[in-house]
GROMACS .gro file of C-alpha atoms in nm:
model
  359
    1MET     CA    1   1.054   1.790   2.155
    2LYS     CA    2   1.041   1.989   1.834
    3THR     CA    3   0.758   2.126   1.620
    4VAL     CA    4   0.704   2.009   1.264
    5ARG     CA    5   0.459   2.140   1.009
    6GLU     CA    6   0.294   1.892   0.776
    7GLY     CA    7  -0.010   1.966   0.564
    8LYS     CA    8  -0.234   2.201   0.762
    9VAL     CA    9  -0.112   2.106   1.108
   10GLU     CA   10   0.176   2.176   1.347
   11ILE     CA   11   0.271   1.881   1.565
   12SER     CA   12   0.507   1.843   1.860
   13VAL     CA   13   0.726   1.537   1.802
   14PRO     CA   14   1.035   1.384   1.965
   15GLU     CA   15   1.371   1.514   1.843
   16TYR     CA   16   1.502   1.330   1.536
   17GLN     CA   17   1.795   1.355   1.296
   18GLU     CA   18   1.692   1.577   1.005
   19GLY     CA   19   1.618   1.387   0.686
   20LEU     CA   20   1.621   1.043   0.847
   21GLY     CA   21   1.342   0.832   0.984
   22PRO     CA   22   1.413   0.622   1.295
   23LYS     CA   23   1.584   0.291   1.221
   24THR     CA   24   1.427   0.123   1.523
   25LYS     CA   25   1.130   0.194   1.741
   26ASP     CA   26   1.344   0.301   2.036
   27LYS     CA   27   1.155   0.612   2.144
   28GLU     CA   28   0.853   0.611   2.373
   29VAL     CA   29   0.664   0.816   2.114
   30PHE     CA   30   0.730   0.707   1.757
   31TYR     CA   31   0.760   0.959   1.473
   32ASN     CA   32   0.889   0.890   1.123
   33PRO     CA   33   0.945   1.196   0.899
   34ALA     CA   34   1.018   0.965   0.604
   35MET     CA   35   0.648   0.863   0.603
   36GLU     CA   36   0.525   1.211   0.508
   37LEU     CA   37   0.450   1.094   0.153
   38ASN     CA   38   0.251   0.802   0.295
   39ARG     CA   39   0.041   1.048   0.495
   40ASP     CA   40   0.005   1.292   0.203
   41ILE     CA   41  -0.124   1.011  -0.018
   42SER     CA   42  -0.371   0.904   0.251
   43ILE     CA   43  -0.517   1.256   0.259
   44SER     CA   44  -0.546   1.265  -0.121
   45PHE     CA   45  -0.701   0.918  -0.124
   46LEU     CA   46  -0.955   0.981   0.153
   47ARG     CA   47  -1.048   1.316   0.002
   48ALA     CA   48  -1.119   1.136  -0.327
   49CYS     CA   49  -1.323   0.873  -0.144
   50SER     CA   50  -1.533   1.147   0.016
   51GLU     CA   51  -1.647   1.242  -0.336
   52ARG     CA   52  -1.794   0.893  -0.378
   53ASN     CA   53  -2.138   0.856  -0.218
   54ASP     CA   54  -2.124   0.477  -0.260
   55LEU     CA   55  -1.831   0.453  -0.016
   56GLY     CA   56  -2.006   0.640   0.264
   57LEU     CA   57  -1.702   0.721   0.475
   58GLU     CA   58  -1.806   0.900   0.795
   59LYS     CA   59  -1.601   0.765   1.089
   60LEU     CA   60  -1.225   0.726   1.052
   61LEU     CA   61  -0.978   0.561   1.292
   62ASP     CA   62  -0.605   0.624   1.315
   63GLY     CA   63  -0.535   0.292   1.480
   64MET     CA   64  -0.172   0.347   1.584
   65ALA     CA   65  -0.164   0.720   1.640
   66ALA     CA   66   0.178   0.779   1.809
   67THR     CA   67   0.217   1.161   1.783
   68GLY     CA   68  -0.130   1.190   1.627
   69ILE     CA   69   0.003   1.347   1.309
   70ARG     CA   70  -0.198   1.128   1.067
   71GLY     CA   71  -0.526   1.145   1.256
   72ILE     CA   72  -0.504   1.518   1.326
   73ARG     CA   73  -0.430   1.582   0.959
   74MET     CA   74  -0.738   1.377   0.867
   75ASP     CA   75  -0.941   1.588   1.108
   76LYS     CA   76  -0.815   1.921   0.972
   77GLU     CA   77  -0.783   1.839   0.601
   78LEU     CA   78  -1.094   1.628   0.534
   79GLU     CA   79  -1.448   1.764   0.547
   80GLY     CA   80  -1.758   1.600   0.689
   81MET     CA   81  -1.584   1.314   0.870
   82LYS     CA   82  -1.540   1.225   1.235
   83VAL     CA   83  -1.187   1.122   1.327
   84TYR     CA   84  -1.076   0.905   1.618
   85LEU     CA   85  -0.726   0.813   1.734
   86VAL     CA   86  -0.605   0.532   1.957
   87ASP     CA   87  -0.270   0.450   2.118
   88ILE     CA   88  -0.180   0.232   2.415
   89SER     CA   89   0.130   0.435   2.515
   90ASP     CA   90   0.089   0.674   2.810
   91ALA     CA   91   0.333   0.921   2.656
   92SER     CA   92   0.163   0.906   2.317
   93TYR     CA   93  -0.183   0.956   2.466
   94GLU     CA   94  -0.069   1.268   2.652
   95LEU     CA   95   0.114   1.408   2.348
   96ILE     CA   96  -0.182   1.344   2.117
   97GLN     CA   97  -0.412   1.533   2.353
   98LYS     CA   98  -0.172   1.831   2.347
   99ASN     CA   99  -0.142   1.817   1.967
  100ILE     CA  100  -0.519   1.803   1.922
  101GLU     CA  101  -0.555   2.110   2.142
  102LYS     CA  102  -0.264   2.285   1.971
  103ASN     CA  103  -0.435   2.251   1.631
  104GLY     CA  104  -0.789   2.321   1.744
  105ALA     CA  105  -0.890   1.978   1.616
  106SER     CA  106  -1.216   1.804   1.704
  107ALA     CA  107  -1.071   1.450   1.687
  108LYS     CA  108  -1.116   1.222   1.987
  109VAL     CA  109  -0.836   1.007   2.128
  110PHE     CA  110  -0.864   0.678   2.320
  111HIS     CA  111  -0.599   0.544   2.555
  112GLN     CA  112  -0.601   0.171   2.480
  113SER     CA  113  -0.467  -0.090   2.239
  114ILE     CA  114  -0.604  -0.102   1.886
  115GLU     CA  115  -0.705  -0.464   1.946
  116LYS     CA  116  -0.919  -0.387   2.250
  117HIS     CA  117  -1.063  -0.077   2.087
  118LEU     CA  118  -1.175  -0.263   1.774
  119ILE     CA  119  -1.333  -0.545   1.973
  120GLU     CA  120  -1.527  -0.295   2.185
  121ASN     CA  121  -1.626  -0.081   1.885
  122ARG     CA  122  -1.687  -0.340   1.616
  123TYR     CA  123  -1.834  -0.214   1.286
  124MET     CA  124  -1.818   0.148   1.410
  125TYR     CA  125  -1.553   0.267   1.165
  126ASP     CA  126  -1.577   0.313   0.788
  127TYR     CA  127  -1.201   0.354   0.759
  128ILE     CA  128  -0.929   0.200   0.975
  129ASP     CA  129  -0.561   0.288   0.930
  130VAL     CA  130  -0.308   0.021   1.029
  131ASP     CA  131   0.042   0.170   1.009
  132PRO     CA  132   0.276  -0.016   1.247
  133PHE     CA  133   0.653  -0.026   1.272
  134GLY     CA  134   0.735  -0.343   1.077
  135SER     CA  135   0.474  -0.604   0.986
  136PRO     CA  136   0.096  -0.541   1.011
  137ILE     CA  137   0.010  -0.907   1.079
  138LEU     CA  138  -0.063  -0.854   1.451
  139TYR     CA  139  -0.320  -0.583   1.383
  140TYR     CA  140  -0.472  -0.628   1.038
  141PRO     CA  141  -0.701  -0.929   1.108
  142LEU     CA  142  -0.918  -0.741   1.360
  143ALA     CA  143  -0.933  -0.435   1.135
  144ALA     CA  144  -1.052  -0.649   0.843
  145ARG     CA  145  -1.302  -0.826   1.067
  146TYR     CA  146  -1.453  -0.521   1.234
  147VAL     CA  147  -1.445  -0.240   0.977
  148SER     CA  148  -1.797  -0.159   0.856
  149HIS     CA  149  -1.941  -0.340   0.553
  150GLY     CA  150  -1.811  -0.159   0.246
  151GLY     CA  151  -1.548   0.016   0.459
  152ILE     CA  152  -1.178   0.056   0.386
  153VAL     CA  153  -0.866  -0.063   0.569
  154GLY     CA  154  -0.535   0.110   0.494
  155VAL     CA  155  -0.238  -0.120   0.560
  156THR     CA  156   0.133  -0.033   0.569
  157ALA     CA  157   0.417  -0.286   0.582
  158THR     CA  158   0.772  -0.166   0.644
  159ASP     CA  159   0.924  -0.516   0.659
  160THR     CA  160   1.000  -0.483   0.288
  161ALA     CA  161   1.315  -0.699   0.307
  162VAL     CA  162   1.098  -0.988   0.426
  163LEU     CA  163   0.821  -0.942   0.167
  164SER     CA  164   1.066  -0.876  -0.117
  165GLY     CA  165   1.265  -1.195  -0.076
  166THR     CA  166   1.570  -1.121   0.137
  167TYR     CA  167   1.435  -1.346   0.414
  168PRO     CA  168   1.209  -1.602   0.242
  169LYS     CA  169   1.155  -1.828   0.543
  170THR     CA  170   1.041  -1.531   0.753
  171CYS     CA  171   0.802  -1.431   0.474
  172TRP     CA  172   0.658  -1.782   0.471
  173ARG     CA  173   0.611  -1.777   0.850
  174ARG     CA  174   0.449  -1.433   0.855
  175TYR     CA  175   0.253  -1.424   0.531
  176SER     CA  176   0.229  -1.790   0.421
  177SER     CA  177   0.380  -1.700   0.082
  178TRP     CA  178   0.717  -1.753  -0.081
  179PRO     CA  179   0.879  -1.431  -0.212
  180LYS     CA  180   1.132  -1.384  -0.491
  181ASN     CA  181   1.431  -1.151  -0.472
  182ASN     CA  182   1.447  -1.053  -0.840
  183TRP     CA  183   1.375  -0.744  -1.054
  184CYS     CA  184   1.006  -0.773  -0.961
  185ARG     CA  185   1.068  -0.814  -0.587
  186HIS     CA  186   0.881  -0.505  -0.469
  187GLU     CA  187   0.572  -0.581  -0.672
  188ASN     CA  188   0.599  -0.944  -0.561
  189GLY     CA  189   0.609  -0.820  -0.201
  190LEU     CA  190   0.309  -0.591  -0.247
  191ARG     CA  191   0.105  -0.868  -0.406
  192ILE     CA  192   0.206  -1.109  -0.127
  193LEU     CA  193   0.087  -0.853   0.129
  194ILE     CA  194  -0.249  -0.825  -0.050
  195SER     CA  195  -0.272  -1.204  -0.078
  196TYR     CA  196  -0.227  -1.232   0.299
  197CYS     CA  197  -0.496  -0.966   0.353
  198VAL     CA  198  -0.740  -1.147   0.121
  199ARG     CA  199  -0.693  -1.481   0.298
  200GLU     CA  200  -0.724  -1.336   0.649
  201ALA     CA  201  -1.048  -1.154   0.563
  202ALA     CA  202  -1.189  -1.467   0.398
  203ARG     CA  203  -1.168  -1.647   0.734
  204TYR     CA  204  -1.453  -1.420   0.847
  205ASP     CA  205  -1.653  -1.451   0.521
  206ARG     CA  206  -1.533  -1.108   0.414
  207SER     CA  207  -1.381  -1.010   0.082
  208VAL     CA  208  -1.119  -0.744   0.023
  209ARG     CA  209  -1.039  -0.565  -0.302
  210PRO     CA  210  -0.741  -0.330  -0.337
  211ILE     CA  211  -0.837   0.016  -0.464
  212LEU     CA  212  -0.495   0.181  -0.423
  213SER     CA  213  -0.168  -0.008  -0.370
  214TYR     CA  214   0.190   0.105  -0.414
  215TYR     CA  215   0.556   0.075  -0.319
  216ASP     CA  216   0.765   0.369  -0.200
  217GLY     CA  217   1.130   0.320  -0.112
  218HIS     CA  218   1.099   0.173   0.235
  219HIS     CA  219   0.734   0.068   0.264
  220LEU     CA  220   0.446  -0.109   0.094
  221ARG     CA  221   0.093   0.028   0.123
  222THR     CA  222  -0.251  -0.097   0.022
  223TYR     CA  223  -0.603   0.037   0.070
  224LEU     CA  224  -0.860  -0.241   0.076
  225LYS     CA  225  -1.237  -0.219   0.037
  226VAL     CA  226  -1.396  -0.479   0.267
  227GLU     CA  227  -1.737  -0.638   0.204
  228GLU     CA  228  -1.943  -0.907   0.374
  229GLY     CA  229  -2.028  -1.238   0.209
  230ALA     CA  230  -1.882  -1.586   0.167
  231GLU     CA  231  -1.939  -1.580  -0.210
  232ARG     CA  232  -1.750  -1.251  -0.242
  233ALA     CA  233  -1.470  -1.394  -0.029
  234ASP     CA  234  -1.451  -1.703  -0.250
  235GLU     CA  235  -1.435  -1.482  -0.558
  236ALA     CA  236  -1.148  -1.279  -0.410
  237LEU     CA  237  -0.957  -1.601  -0.338
  238THR     CA  238  -0.968  -1.691  -0.709
  239GLU     CA  239  -0.744  -1.387  -0.769
  240LEU     CA  240  -0.454  -1.555  -0.587
  241THR     CA  241  -0.191  -1.746  -0.783
  242ASN     CA  242   0.170  -1.862  -0.798
  243TYR     CA  243   0.436  -1.761  -1.050
  244GLU     CA  244   0.747  -1.919  -1.192
  245PHE     CA  245   1.017  -1.672  -1.304
  246THR     CA  246   1.241  -1.766  -1.596
  247GLY     CA  247   1.491  -1.552  -1.785
  248PHE     CA  248   1.347  -1.201  -1.799
  249GLY     CA  249   0.982  -1.309  -1.767
  250TRP     CA  250   0.745  -1.536  -1.579
  251GLU     CA  251   0.443  -1.760  -1.612
  252GLU     CA  252   0.145  -1.827  -1.389
  253LYS     CA  253   0.170  -2.179  -1.246
  254GLY     CA  254  -0.022  -2.357  -0.977
  255ASN     CA  255   0.302  -2.509  -0.849
  256GLY     CA  256   0.518  -2.202  -0.913
  257ASP     CA  257   0.787  -2.124  -0.656
  258THR     CA  258   0.667  -1.767  -0.586
  259GLY     CA  259   0.342  -1.691  -0.405
  260PRO     CA  260   0.059  -1.723  -0.354
  261MET     CA  261   0.014  -1.360  -0.445
  262TRP     CA  262  -0.264  -1.131  -0.568
  263LYS     CA  263  -0.285  -1.129  -0.949
  264GLY     CA  264  -0.567  -0.874  -0.985
  265GLY     CA  265  -0.555  -0.498  -1.020
  266LEU     CA  266  -0.384  -0.267  -0.773
  267PHE     CA  267  -0.589   0.047  -0.838
  268SER     CA  268  -0.945   0.176  -0.877
  269GLU     CA  269  -0.952   0.391  -1.190
  270SER     CA  270  -1.247   0.595  -1.062
  271ILE     CA  271  -1.065   0.677  -0.735
  272LEU     CA  272  -0.746   0.777  -0.918
  273LYS     CA  273  -0.948   1.017  -1.135
  274GLU     CA  274  -1.067   1.197  -0.820
  275MET     CA  275  -0.724   1.214  -0.653
  276GLU     CA  276  -0.505   1.524  -0.667
  277PRO     CA  277  -0.145   1.576  -0.547
  278VAL     CA  278  -0.110   1.674  -0.180
  279GLY     CA  279   0.209   1.806  -0.017
  280SER     CA  280   0.510   1.594  -0.116
  281MET     CA  281   0.297   1.379  -0.347
  282ASP     CA  282   0.427   1.419  -0.702
  283GLY     CA  283   0.168   1.457  -0.978
  284ALA     CA  284   0.387   1.238  -1.198
  285LEU     CA  285   0.339   0.949  -0.953
  286LEU     CA  286  -0.037   0.981  -0.986
  287GLU     CA  287  -0.011   0.981  -1.366
  288THR     CA  288   0.202   0.666  -1.360
  289TRP     CA  289  -0.055   0.490  -1.141
  290LYS     CA  290  -0.323   0.585  -1.393
  291GLU     CA  291  -0.114   0.433  -1.673
  292GLU     CA  292  -0.085   0.107  -1.478
  293VAL     CA  293  -0.461   0.059  -1.445
  294GLY     CA  294  -0.579  -0.243  -1.640
  295LYS     CA  295  -0.230  -0.361  -1.727
  296PRO     CA  296  -0.116  -0.720  -1.662
  297SER     CA  297   0.021  -0.826  -1.325
  298LEU     CA  298   0.397  -0.787  -1.276
  299PHE     CA  299   0.636  -0.592  -1.494
  300TYR     CA  300   0.938  -0.634  -1.717
  301ASP     CA  301   1.265  -0.449  -1.665
  302SER     CA  302   1.440  -0.314  -1.974
  303ASN     CA  303   1.782  -0.341  -1.807
  304ILE     CA  304   1.726  -0.708  -1.716
  305ILE     CA  305   1.608  -0.791  -2.069
  306SER     CA  306   1.902  -0.609  -2.224
  307LYS     CA  307   2.148  -0.788  -1.999
  308GLU     CA  308   1.989  -1.123  -2.084
  309MET     CA  309   2.015  -1.044  -2.457
  310LYS     CA  310   2.358  -0.877  -2.430
  311LEU     CA  311   2.227  -0.548  -2.570
  312ALA     CA  312   2.250  -0.184  -2.468
  313PRO     CA  313   1.937  -0.083  -2.270
  314PRO     CA  314   1.690   0.094  -2.502
  315PRO     CA  315   1.518   0.423  -2.409
  316LEU     CA  316   1.209   0.324  -2.211
  317TYR     CA  317   0.972   0.566  -2.386
  318ASP     CA  318   1.084   0.440  -2.729
  319LEU     CA  319   1.026   0.084  -2.614
  320ILE     CA  320   0.675   0.161  -2.488
  321ASP     CA  321   0.590   0.354  -2.807
  322GLU     CA  322   0.699   0.059  -3.021
  323LEU     CA  323   0.487  -0.183  -2.814
  324ARG     CA  324   0.185   0.042  -2.851
  325GLY     CA  325   0.256   0.084  -3.221
  326ARG     CA  326   0.222  -0.292  -3.257
  327ASP     CA  327  -0.117  -0.279  -3.080
  328TRP     CA  328   0.002  -0.413  -2.745
  329ARG     CA  329  -0.098  -0.248  -2.420
  330ALA     CA  330   0.207  -0.097  -2.252
  331SER     CA  331   0.287   0.154  -1.977
  332ARG     CA  332   0.549   0.263  -1.727
  333THR     CA  333   0.535   0.133  -1.372
  334HIS     CA  334   0.596   0.317  -1.046
  335PHE     CA  335   0.801   0.027  -0.908
  336THR     CA  336   1.115   0.125  -1.101
  337SER     CA  337   1.223   0.378  -1.361
  338THR     CA  338   1.339   0.101  -1.596
  339GLY     CA  339   1.023  -0.111  -1.568
  340PHE     CA  340   0.725  -0.143  -1.799
  341LYS     CA  341   0.401  -0.340  -1.812
  342THR     CA  342   0.264  -0.499  -2.126
  343ASP     CA  343   0.047  -0.784  -2.250
  344ALA     CA  344   0.288  -0.860  -2.536
  345PRO     CA  345   0.434  -1.216  -2.536
  346GLU     CA  346   0.795  -1.257  -2.425
  347GLU     CA  347   0.913  -1.351  -2.775
  348GLU     CA  348   0.783  -1.025  -2.920
  349ILE     CA  349   0.916  -0.822  -2.626
  350GLY     CA  350   1.263  -0.961  -2.695
  351GLU     CA  351   1.228  -0.877  -3.065
  352ILE     CA  352   1.113  -0.522  -2.991
  353VAL     CA  353   1.390  -0.461  -2.735
  354SER     CA  354   1.643  -0.578  -2.995
  355ALA     CA  355   1.495  -0.352  -3.264
  356VAL     CA  356   1.473  -0.042  -3.043
  357SER     CA  357   1.818  -0.101  -2.892
  358SER     CA  358   1.983  -0.123  -3.234
  359GLY     CA  359   1.801   0.189  -3.353
   0.00000   0.00000   0.00000
């Protein structure tokens, strides 16, 4: 074992190679140092949610606790909330108890599966974190069904190759959507994940709405507000669509070969305004998310457009300035450093890229 410090806690974790997260879940107690940003963002997000009286977050569950690092951080770094952890592994349960004691935390840990725990404690939690190794499909449905009305479910997917189009048949089996391995693959994958979450919740007459969703290198993450009501669920389902990609763009089509995926917003502007950088969380990332609010679904890639038009790639900021100067909405995107979002038509985008590229 070794001790790591993250946020305001010190946690005993299994030995690992510095700078690398585990490639497979081959240890009895799972710890992934590469997910520190994921955990930092969750603290920033939940802290922002605590400023919102309408969300009413009081009881939080770390549903797959492993070493306990996420749940213990929630306990020590968030005020006025009760934190609970659950893990079925004997070794994890014992280690979590030691880590809780080591940090003087008040969190409570349960030694059972997340499935059994949620069935026995239905509607108890206002926030449920589902952060498995790989796909969340085995665990998300019960979280969406049994989180409190108006509560939030945080969902991580690390099977990004599946969701982003490397293994389309596997994506269809797991998520009932067809992916696309193109310049937009990571946003496609994120929107497919949300689409799956919307459809699963609708089975129980519950609606979900993403209030923070992002891609980071090796994982996709979405925070979903869950509400009761068949009408709300039906309304959420209208935000699912298919796309057809052509050239450097796309169009929404009922019989498109990509999807169904979520076409609505990925962020809550009011939550982003309350969030502040925590730990490894870069303030620039937060600013980019804020720029993306209210922009159209999916993004364009300046390198892809330039290649299609046989031009030198234009400076991204010049391209965005020119779009805005012509009264189109435009912003960067966090999915890639060469991507941008805009409501300009493809013909005008091509014209602007040509003009900016040629100087």
